[in-house]
Amino acid sequence: MMKKNPVVAVVGATGAVGREMLDTLVRRNFPHAEVRALASSRSAGSKVEFGSKTLTVQELTEDSFVGVDLALFSAGGSTSEKFAPCAVKSGCVVVDNSSAWRMDPAVPLVVPEVNPDDLSWHKGIIANPNCSTIQMVVALKPIHDAARIKRVVVSTYQAVSGTGQKAIVELENQVRQLFNGQESTNSVYPHRIAFNCLPQIDVFLDNEYTKEEMKMVLETKKIMGDDSIRLTATTVRVPVFYGHSESVNIETEKKLTSKEARAILSQAPGVRVLDNPGEKIYPMPILAAGEDETFVGRIREDESIENGLNMFIVADNIRKGAALNAVQIAEVLLERGLLRIA
């Protein structure tokens, strides 16, 4: 049993996800004795908002976690690889938003609506999955439980905020440049993103898939706890600021009608069904931005195979795809007595 509220640190507190983590801790009234904002030396001394308070950002060092019980990391893989073990050594539990620990067999990869029980075997580090994976498995899990998924084909339409603040600024600048008759400039992406779609997210691998696509494949199997699920992905960056969209085709062992799937998803935790084509009601990024739920719609039977379903899944990639999922993990740790308090 927890006898006191934890001391919480947010690593990468000046970034888009770090700021959202701070906001989410406030919105969800996460119990805390103290919250510390940590970032690189160049951000040290700057200020970030935490509800009605203003926190002064402290420089991240190997000694930053003395007296800290829980650390939410969103500062990139290399930072996590260096500092997460330091945090654990100090008796702190880490929830890491980078890809550094996701496929480590000793590290749970958790979406609380899907596999919260995996938190019971953590050794100090818990990995937050990729944003595009999180929203997909929230919708896949109830379907898998009902009819067992055999295969998934997913195409994503991912917002620029998934790349970070510099990408948001680049899209803004390019739109202004083009509307003013100027030639657009790009440095974040290999091609112009304004009024364009880029079928490349992250680097290409030897199998000709991108790293982002293989993240979805491997992470889904780990989170769902089923290596037999076959999955193929095409991930695309689109000129949207917030909200990842996914067109998902599912093949199941047992037949599910669209009506049955809709009923199952309507009862699923973290899911909001928006599915009334006659009234032009379906998930869109502009509806999901700033919301916590994963939106699912366009649920229909795939007429090309015997047991197939199509659906469209949308979520705010900064919230459910990152900050919210991390805080939800922390809530489960606290609720189940899995957060070690120094």
mmCIF file of C-alpha atoms in Angstrom:
data_model
loop_
_atom_site.group_PDB
_atom_site.id
_atom_site.type_symbol
_atom_site.label_atom_id
_atom_site.label_comp_id
_atom_site.label_asym_id
_atom_site.label_seq_id
_atom_site.Cartn_x
_atom_site.Cartn_y
_atom_site.Cartn_z
ATOM 1 C CA MET A 1 0.000 0.000 0.000
ATOM 2 C CA MET A 2 1.170 3.510 -0.826
ATOM 3 C CA LYS A 3 1.646 5.585 2.310
ATOM 4 C CA LYS A 4 2.392 8.842 0.528
ATOM 5 C CA ASN A 5 1.974 10.465 -2.833
ATOM 6 C CA PRO A 6 4.879 9.995 -5.247
ATOM 7 C CA VAL A 7 7.421 12.561 -6.336
ATOM 8 C CA VAL A 8 7.089 12.779 -10.129
ATOM 9 C CA ALA A 9 9.617 13.948 -12.710
ATOM 10 C CA VAL A 10 8.814 14.767 -16.338
ATOM 11 C CA VAL A 11 11.894 14.380 -18.527
ATOM 12 C CA GLY A 12 11.743 16.432 -21.706
ATOM 13 C CA ALA A 13 9.307 18.825 -20.052
ATOM 14 C CA THR A 14 9.776 21.613 -22.607
ATOM 15 C CA GLY A 15 8.787 19.474 -25.617
ATOM 16 C CA ALA A 16 5.278 19.056 -27.022
ATOM 17 C CA VAL A 17 4.735 15.677 -25.359
ATOM 18 C CA GLY A 18 6.423 16.725 -22.108
ATOM 19 C CA ARG A 19 4.135 19.733 -21.781
ATOM 20 C CA GLU A 20 1.150 17.517 -22.543
ATOM 21 C CA MET A 21 2.292 15.091 -19.842
ATOM 22 C CA LEU A 22 2.287 17.935 -17.325
ATOM 23 C CA ASP A 23 -1.181 19.022 -18.468
ATOM 24 C CA THR A 24 -2.453 15.435 -18.295
ATOM 25 C CA LEU A 25 -1.187 14.973 -14.742
ATOM 26 C CA VAL A 26 -3.220 18.072 -13.816
ATOM 27 C CA ARG A 27 -6.338 17.134 -15.804
ATOM 28 C CA ARG A 28 -6.485 13.661 -14.308
ATOM 29 C CA ASN A 29 -5.644 14.826 -10.770
ATOM 30 C CA PHE A 30 -2.740 12.409 -10.548
ATOM 31 C CA PRO A 31 -1.670 12.189 -6.868
ATOM 32 C CA HIS A 32 1.753 13.705 -6.274
ATOM 33 C CA ALA A 33 3.848 15.156 -3.502
ATOM 34 C CA GLU A 34 5.943 17.141 -5.965
ATOM 35 C CA VAL A 35 6.413 17.440 -9.726
ATOM 36 C CA ARG A 36 9.803 18.274 -11.210
ATOM 37 C CA ALA A 37 10.436 19.427 -14.777
ATOM 38 C CA LEU A 38 13.671 18.122 -16.302
ATOM 39 C CA ALA A 39 15.274 18.842 -19.668
ATOM 40 C CA SER A 40 18.632 19.374 -21.352
ATOM 41 C CA SER A 41 21.091 22.031 -20.215
ATOM 42 C CA ARG A 42 19.961 24.443 -22.934
ATOM 43 C CA SER A 43 16.416 24.426 -21.493
ATOM 44 C CA ALA A 44 17.463 24.609 -17.842
ATOM 45 C CA GLY A 45 16.091 27.708 -16.147
ATOM 46 C CA SER A 46 13.145 28.076 -18.510
ATOM 47 C CA LYS A 47 9.573 27.917 -17.212
ATOM 48 C CA VAL A 48 6.731 25.476 -17.903
ATOM 49 C CA GLU A 49 3.140 25.584 -16.716
ATOM 50 C CA PHE A 50 1.755 22.976 -14.338
ATOM 51 C CA GLY A 51 -1.852 23.834 -13.642
ATOM 52 C CA SER A 52 -1.869 27.086 -11.680
ATOM 53 C CA LYS A 53 1.840 26.698 -10.901
ATOM 54 C CA THR A 54 4.927 27.568 -12.887
ATOM 55 C CA LEU A 55 7.804 25.115 -12.722
ATOM 56 C CA THR A 56 11.425 26.016 -13.310
ATOM 57 C CA VAL A 57 13.086 23.485 -15.593
ATOM 58 C CA GLN A 58 16.070 21.720 -14.047
ATOM 59 C CA GLU A 59 18.966 20.271 -16.007
ATOM 60 C CA LEU A 60 18.770 16.517 -16.493
ATOM 61 C CA THR A 61 21.742 14.780 -14.868
ATOM 62 C CA GLU A 62 22.483 11.320 -13.543
ATOM 63 C CA ASP A 63 21.646 12.601 -10.052
ATOM 64 C CA SER A 64 18.273 14.118 -11.010
ATOM 65 C CA PHE A 65 16.273 11.133 -9.737
ATOM 66 C CA VAL A 66 17.341 11.124 -6.115
ATOM 67 C CA GLY A 67 14.081 11.230 -4.153
ATOM 68 C CA VAL A 68 11.963 10.741 -7.300
ATOM 69 C CA ASP A 69 9.454 7.862 -7.360
ATOM 70 C CA LEU A 70 8.108 8.098 -10.905
ATOM 71 C CA ALA A 71 9.680 9.538 -14.051
ATOM 72 C CA LEU A 72 7.814 10.115 -17.307
ATOM 73 C CA PHE A 73 10.367 10.291 -20.124
ATOM 74 C CA SER A 74 9.803 11.992 -23.470
ATOM 75 C CA ALA A 75 13.237 13.146 -24.549
ATOM 76 C CA GLY A 76 14.341 10.739 -27.280
ATOM 77 C CA GLY A 77 15.905 7.299 -27.381
ATOM 78 C CA SER A 78 19.506 8.221 -26.629
ATOM 79 C CA THR A 79 18.461 10.223 -23.557
ATOM 80 C CA SER A 80 16.337 7.334 -22.326
ATOM 81 C CA GLU A 81 19.115 4.807 -22.875
ATOM 82 C CA LYS A 82 21.495 6.937 -20.815
ATOM 83 C CA PHE A 83 19.278 8.208 -18.017
ATOM 84 C CA ALA A 84 16.507 5.611 -17.499
ATOM 85 C CA PRO A 85 18.942 3.142 -15.859
ATOM 86 C CA CYS A 86 20.170 5.991 -13.613
ATOM 87 C CA ALA A 87 16.593 6.616 -12.541
ATOM 88 C CA VAL A 88 15.977 2.944 -11.787
ATOM 89 C CA LYS A 89 19.214 2.787 -9.795
ATOM 90 C CA SER A 90 17.825 5.632 -7.657
ATOM 91 C CA GLY A 91 14.691 3.590 -6.902
ATOM 92 C CA CYS A 92 12.528 5.381 -9.479
ATOM 93 C CA VAL A 93 10.061 3.728 -11.872
ATOM 94 C CA VAL A 94 10.360 4.967 -15.471
ATOM 95 C CA VAL A 95 7.612 5.196 -18.084
ATOM 96 C CA ASP A 96 9.491 5.861 -21.317
ATOM 97 C CA ASN A 97 7.928 7.320 -24.453
ATOM 98 C CA SER A 98 10.864 6.622 -26.799
ATOM 99 C CA SER A 99 11.497 3.489 -28.853
ATOM 100 C CA ALA A 100 14.609 2.630 -26.816
ATOM 101 C CA TRP A 101 13.084 -0.108 -24.639
ATOM 102 C CA ARG A 102 9.954 -1.192 -26.503
ATOM 103 C CA MET A 103 11.221 -4.459 -27.917
ATOM 104 C CA ASP A 104 13.387 -5.385 -24.935
ATOM 105 C CA PRO A 105 11.895 -8.692 -23.722
ATOM 106 C CA ALA A 106 12.555 -7.655 -20.109
ATOM 107 C CA VAL A 107 10.522 -4.434 -20.474
ATOM 108 C CA PRO A 108 6.693 -4.395 -20.546
ATOM 109 C CA LEU A 109 5.168 -2.547 -23.522
ATOM 110 C CA VAL A 110 1.809 -1.400 -22.251
ATOM 111 C CA VAL A 111 -1.494 0.094 -23.346
ATOM 112 C CA PRO A 112 -3.661 0.090 -20.195
ATOM 113 C CA GLU A 113 -6.886 -0.774 -22.047
ATOM 114 C CA VAL A 114 -5.160 -3.791 -23.613
ATOM 115 C CA ASN A 115 -2.479 -5.395 -21.404
ATOM 116 C CA PRO A 116 -2.315 -3.745 -17.946
ATOM 117 C CA ASP A 117 -1.367 -7.048 -16.312
ATOM 118 C CA ASP A 118 2.048 -6.895 -18.016
ATOM 119 C CA LEU A 119 2.957 -4.129 -15.572
ATOM 120 C CA SER A 120 3.241 -6.733 -12.810
ATOM 121 C CA TRP A 121 6.599 -7.974 -14.137
ATOM 122 C CA HIS A 122 8.327 -4.632 -14.696
ATOM 123 C CA LYS A 123 11.888 -4.226 -13.436
ATOM 124 C CA GLY A 124 11.812 -0.450 -13.207
ATOM 125 C CA ILE A 125 11.242 0.535 -16.836
ATOM 126 C CA ILE A 126 7.938 0.427 -18.723
ATOM 127 C CA ALA A 127 7.797 1.319 -22.415
ATOM 128 C CA ASN A 128 5.103 3.506 -23.939
ATOM 129 C CA PRO A 129 4.309 2.166 -27.431
ATOM 130 C CA ASN A 130 4.479 4.025 -30.719
ATOM 131 C CA CYS A 131 1.613 6.491 -31.181
ATOM 132 C CA SER A 132 0.180 4.775 -34.257
ATOM 133 C CA THR A 133 0.328 1.375 -32.538
ATOM 134 C CA ILE A 134 -1.455 2.565 -29.387
ATOM 135 C CA GLN A 135 -4.646 3.747 -31.048
ATOM 136 C CA MET A 136 -4.818 0.699 -33.302
ATOM 137 C CA VAL A 137 -4.513 -1.909 -30.531
ATOM 138 C CA VAL A 138 -7.121 -0.118 -28.403
ATOM 139 C CA ALA A 139 -9.584 -0.931 -31.199
ATOM 140 C CA LEU A 140 -8.111 -4.330 -32.133
ATOM 141 C CA LYS A 141 -8.132 -5.884 -28.627
ATOM 142 C CA PRO A 142 -11.920 -6.198 -28.191
ATOM 143 C CA ILE A 143 -12.228 -7.605 -31.727
ATOM 144 C CA HIS A 144 -9.421 -10.083 -31.030
ATOM 145 C CA ASP A 145 -11.102 -11.191 -27.791
ATOM 146 C CA ALA A 146 -14.387 -11.766 -29.599
ATOM 147 C CA ALA A 147 -13.277 -13.356 -32.853
ATOM 148 C CA ARG A 148 -9.458 -13.814 -32.801
ATOM 149 C CA ILE A 149 -7.635 -11.696 -35.378
ATOM 150 C CA LYS A 150 -5.595 -13.580 -37.986
ATOM 151 C CA ARG A 151 -4.324 -10.710 -40.137
ATOM 152 C CA VAL A 152 -4.275 -6.895 -40.195
ATOM 153 C CA VAL A 153 -3.529 -4.541 -43.096
ATOM 154 C CA VAL A 154 -3.131 -0.928 -41.962
ATOM 155 C CA SER A 155 -2.430 2.306 -43.808
ATOM 156 C CA THR A 156 -1.807 5.357 -41.657
ATOM 157 C CA TYR A 157 -2.269 9.090 -42.215
ATOM 158 C CA GLN A 158 -0.052 10.619 -39.539
ATOM 159 C CA ALA A 159 0.041 14.225 -38.346
ATOM 160 C CA VAL A 160 3.233 16.287 -38.387
ATOM 161 C CA SER A 161 3.123 16.750 -34.608
ATOM 162 C CA GLY A 162 4.317 13.146 -34.435
ATOM 163 C CA THR A 163 7.699 14.431 -35.604
ATOM 164 C CA GLY A 164 7.807 17.295 -33.108
ATOM 165 C CA GLN A 165 7.520 21.063 -32.826
ATOM 166 C CA LYS A 166 9.941 21.736 -35.701
ATOM 167 C CA ALA A 167 7.678 19.804 -38.070
ATOM 168 C CA ILE A 168 4.625 21.803 -36.964
ATOM 169 C CA VAL A 169 6.516 25.026 -37.675
ATOM 170 C CA GLU A 170 7.690 23.687 -41.044
ATOM 171 C CA LEU A 171 4.127 22.941 -42.169
ATOM 172 C CA GLU A 172 2.963 26.386 -40.972
ATOM 173 C CA ASN A 173 5.810 28.105 -42.814
ATOM 174 C CA GLN A 174 5.280 26.162 -46.024
ATOM 175 C CA VAL A 175 1.571 27.015 -46.125
ATOM 176 C CA ARG A 176 2.400 30.719 -45.698
ATOM 177 C CA GLN A 177 5.138 30.563 -48.330
ATOM 178 C CA LEU A 178 2.900 28.893 -50.903
ATOM 179 C CA PHE A 179 -0.050 31.220 -50.290
ATOM 180 C CA ASN A 180 2.296 34.165 -50.779
ATOM 181 C CA GLY A 181 3.603 32.844 -54.072
ATOM 182 C CA GLN A 182 6.983 31.911 -52.628
ATOM 183 C CA GLU A 183 8.931 28.722 -53.093
ATOM 184 C CA SER A 184 8.605 26.482 -50.035
ATOM 185 C CA THR A 185 11.601 25.395 -48.003
ATOM 186 C CA ASN A 186 11.996 22.162 -46.053
ATOM 187 C CA SER A 187 14.512 20.834 -43.544
ATOM 188 C CA VAL A 188 12.549 18.456 -41.290
ATOM 189 C CA TYR A 189 11.123 16.293 -44.071
ATOM 190 C CA PRO A 190 12.844 15.174 -47.287
ATOM 191 C CA HIS A 191 10.069 16.756 -49.375
ATOM 192 C CA ARG A 192 7.455 19.470 -48.954
ATOM 193 C CA ILE A 193 4.714 18.369 -46.544
ATOM 194 C CA ALA A 194 2.206 21.188 -47.214
ATOM 195 C CA PHE A 195 -0.520 19.965 -49.621
ATOM 196 C CA ASN A 196 1.379 16.712 -50.009
ATOM 197 C CA CYS A 197 1.615 13.186 -48.577
ATOM 198 C CA LEU A 198 4.905 11.469 -47.787
ATOM 199 C CA PRO A 199 4.865 7.638 -47.839
ATOM 200 C CA GLN A 200 7.902 7.550 -45.572
ATOM 201 C CA ILE A 201 8.015 7.822 -41.779
ATOM 202 C CA ASP A 202 11.465 7.185 -40.314
ATOM 203 C CA VAL A 203 14.224 5.413 -42.271
ATOM 204 C CA PHE A 204 13.905 2.583 -44.779
ATOM 205 C CA LEU A 205 15.084 -0.850 -43.642
ATOM 206 C CA ASP A 206 16.592 -3.752 -45.575
ATOM 207 C CA ASN A 207 13.150 -5.320 -46.095
ATOM 208 C CA GLU A 208 11.994 -2.074 -47.847
ATOM 209 C CA TYR A 209 9.585 -1.236 -45.042
ATOM 210 C CA THR A 210 10.197 1.874 -42.947
ATOM 211 C CA LYS A 211 11.152 1.675 -39.297
ATOM 212 C CA GLU A 212 7.746 3.119 -38.361
ATOM 213 C CA GLU A 213 5.964 0.366 -40.284
ATOM 214 C CA MET A 214 7.959 -2.369 -38.566
ATOM 215 C CA LYS A 215 7.341 -0.752 -35.188
ATOM 216 C CA MET A 216 3.615 -1.255 -35.756
ATOM 217 C CA VAL A 217 4.140 -4.888 -36.763
ATOM 218 C CA LEU A 218 6.402 -5.892 -33.876
ATOM 219 C CA GLU A 219 4.801 -3.779 -31.148
ATOM 220 C CA THR A 220 1.292 -5.024 -31.948
ATOM 221 C CA LYS A 221 2.352 -8.651 -31.518
ATOM 222 C CA LYS A 222 4.056 -7.873 -28.191
ATOM 223 C CA ILE A 223 1.196 -5.818 -26.745
ATOM 224 C CA MET A 224 -1.492 -8.262 -27.877
ATOM 225 C CA GLY A 225 0.612 -11.183 -26.631
ATOM 226 C CA ASP A 226 0.078 -13.108 -29.860
ATOM 227 C CA ASP A 227 2.908 -13.660 -32.346
ATOM 228 C CA SER A 228 0.554 -15.460 -34.720
ATOM 229 C CA ILE A 229 -1.161 -12.205 -35.780
ATOM 230 C CA ARG A 230 0.042 -11.294 -39.261
ATOM 231 C CA LEU A 231 0.265 -7.565 -39.872
ATOM 232 C CA THR A 232 1.485 -5.352 -42.682
ATOM 233 C CA ALA A 233 1.638 -1.561 -42.560
ATOM 234 C CA THR A 234 2.127 1.439 -44.817
ATOM 235 C CA THR A 235 2.716 4.637 -42.846
ATOM 236 C CA VAL A 236 2.191 8.033 -44.451
ATOM 237 C CA ARG A 237 2.840 11.569 -43.195
ATOM 238 C CA VAL A 238 0.041 13.983 -44.106
ATOM 239 C CA PRO A 239 -0.366 17.787 -43.751
ATOM 240 C CA VAL A 240 -2.423 17.613 -40.549
ATOM 241 C CA PHE A 241 -1.213 19.204 -37.325
ATOM 242 C CA TYR A 242 -2.742 16.882 -34.709
ATOM 243 C CA GLY A 243 -4.414 13.487 -34.952
ATOM 244 C CA HIS A 244 -3.274 10.252 -36.583
ATOM 245 C CA SER A 245 -5.747 8.400 -38.809
ATOM 246 C CA GLU A 246 -5.627 4.747 -39.802
ATOM 247 C CA SER A 247 -7.472 2.663 -42.363
ATOM 248 C CA VAL A 248 -7.493 -0.838 -40.876
ATOM 249 C CA ASN A 249 -8.515 -4.088 -42.557
ATOM 250 C CA ILE A 250 -8.939 -7.084 -40.237
ATOM 251 C CA GLU A 251 -9.345 -10.773 -40.987
ATOM 252 C CA THR A 252 -10.738 -12.856 -38.119
ATOM 253 C CA GLU A 253 -11.155 -16.583 -37.443
ATOM 254 C CA LYS A 254 -14.785 -16.164 -36.398
ATOM 255 C CA LYS A 255 -17.290 -14.212 -38.442
ATOM 256 C CA LEU A 256 -18.276 -10.827 -37.013
ATOM 257 C CA THR A 257 -20.918 -8.708 -38.676
ATOM 258 C CA SER A 258 -20.440 -4.966 -38.797
ATOM 259 C CA LYS A 259 -23.330 -4.614 -36.362
ATOM 260 C CA GLU A 260 -21.652 -7.010 -33.919
ATOM 261 C CA ALA A 261 -18.302 -5.241 -34.262
ATOM 262 C CA ARG A 262 -19.946 -1.880 -33.700
ATOM 263 C CA ALA A 263 -21.642 -3.155 -30.542
ATOM 264 C CA ILE A 264 -18.386 -4.638 -29.213
ATOM 265 C CA LEU A 265 -16.417 -1.456 -29.857
ATOM 266 C CA SER A 266 -19.163 0.693 -28.308
ATOM 267 C CA GLN A 267 -18.491 -1.081 -25.000
ATOM 268 C CA ALA A 268 -14.690 -1.088 -25.291
ATOM 269 C CA PRO A 269 -12.649 1.020 -22.832
ATOM 270 C CA GLY A 270 -11.125 4.129 -24.347
ATOM 271 C CA VAL A 271 -13.092 3.828 -27.596
ATOM 272 C CA ARG A 272 -15.721 6.210 -28.929
ATOM 273 C CA VAL A 273 -17.658 4.925 -31.925
ATOM 274 C CA LEU A 274 -18.570 7.585 -34.498
ATOM 275 C CA ASP A 275 -20.260 5.644 -37.251
ATOM 276 C CA ASN A 276 -23.311 6.997 -39.018
ATOM 277 C CA PRO A 277 -22.441 7.338 -42.719
ATOM 278 C CA GLY A 278 -25.973 8.458 -43.597
ATOM 279 C CA GLU A 279 -25.418 11.567 -41.487
ATOM 280 C CA LYS A 280 -21.761 11.875 -42.605
ATOM 281 C CA ILE A 281 -20.578 11.017 -39.092
ATOM 282 C CA TYR A 282 -17.184 9.329 -38.938
ATOM 283 C CA PRO A 283 -13.834 9.883 -37.204
ATOM 284 C CA MET A 284 -11.667 12.799 -38.359
ATOM 285 C CA PRO A 285 -8.504 14.378 -36.950
ATOM 286 C CA ILE A 286 -10.311 17.653 -36.253
ATOM 287 C CA LEU A 287 -12.699 15.768 -33.955
ATOM 288 C CA ALA A 288 -9.978 13.802 -32.165
ATOM 289 C CA ALA A 289 -7.563 16.695 -31.563
ATOM 290 C CA GLY A 290 -7.590 17.573 -27.872
ATOM 291 C CA GLU A 291 -9.608 14.490 -26.925
ATOM 292 C CA ASP A 292 -8.592 11.417 -24.915
ATOM 293 C CA GLU A 293 -10.608 8.700 -26.653
ATOM 294 C CA THR A 294 -9.735 6.630 -29.698
ATOM 295 C CA PHE A 295 -12.412 7.253 -32.328
ATOM 296 C CA VAL A 296 -13.590 4.376 -34.536
ATOM 297 C CA GLY A 297 -15.955 4.484 -37.497
ATOM 298 C CA ARG A 298 -16.586 3.385 -41.091
ATOM 299 C CA ILE A 299 -17.062 -0.106 -39.617
ATOM 300 C CA ARG A 300 -18.094 -2.404 -42.437
ATOM 301 C CA GLU A 301 -17.664 -5.980 -43.619
ATOM 302 C CA ASP A 302 -14.934 -6.696 -46.155
ATOM 303 C CA GLU A 303 -16.799 -8.313 -49.027
ATOM 304 C CA SER A 304 -13.599 -9.670 -50.596
ATOM 305 C CA ILE A 305 -12.939 -12.249 -47.847
ATOM 306 C CA GLU A 306 -15.092 -14.478 -45.672
ATOM 307 C CA ASN A 307 -14.347 -13.008 -42.225
ATOM 308 C CA GLY A 308 -13.189 -9.475 -42.841
ATOM 309 C CA LEU A 309 -13.828 -6.051 -41.349
ATOM 310 C CA ASN A 310 -12.779 -2.547 -42.318
ATOM 311 C CA MET A 311 -12.650 0.390 -39.949
ATOM 312 C CA PHE A 312 -11.194 3.896 -39.663
ATOM 313 C CA ILE A 313 -9.387 4.760 -36.422
ATOM 314 C CA VAL A 314 -8.387 8.274 -35.307
ATOM 315 C CA ALA A 315 -6.768 9.584 -32.114
ATOM 316 C CA ASP A 316 -4.836 12.582 -30.868
ATOM 317 C CA ASN A 317 -1.247 11.365 -31.231
ATOM 318 C CA ILE A 318 0.091 13.700 -28.535
ATOM 319 C CA ARG A 319 -2.580 12.675 -26.031
ATOM 320 C CA LYS A 320 -3.549 8.999 -26.335
ATOM 321 C CA GLY A 321 -0.588 8.368 -28.601
ATOM 322 C CA ALA A 322 1.908 9.599 -26.014
ATOM 323 C CA ALA A 323 1.211 11.656 -22.876
ATOM 324 C CA LEU A 324 -2.153 10.218 -21.843
ATOM 325 C CA ASN A 325 -1.060 6.608 -22.283
ATOM 326 C CA ALA A 326 2.022 7.268 -20.124
ATOM 327 C CA VAL A 327 -0.063 8.822 -17.344
ATOM 328 C CA GLN A 328 -2.606 5.998 -17.550
ATOM 329 C CA ILE A 329 0.266 3.533 -17.049
ATOM 330 C CA ALA A 330 1.342 5.527 -13.999
ATOM 331 C CA GLU A 331 -2.221 5.414 -12.646
ATOM 332 C CA VAL A 332 -2.333 1.618 -12.924
ATOM 333 C CA LEU A 333 1.086 1.327 -11.253
ATOM 334 C CA LEU A 334 -0.131 3.447 -8.350
ATOM 335 C CA GLU A 335 -3.511 1.703 -8.088
ATOM 336 C CA ARG A 336 -1.971 -1.784 -8.047
ATOM 337 C CA GLY A 337 0.860 -0.969 -5.692
ATOM 338 C CA LEU A 338 3.473 -1.470 -8.415
ATOM 339 C CA LEU A 339 5.101 1.912 -7.987
ATOM 340 C CA ARG A 340 8.000 1.647 -5.602
ATOM 341 C CA ILE A 341 8.053 4.605 -3.223
ATOM 342 C CA ALA A 342 11.444 5.451 -1.741
#
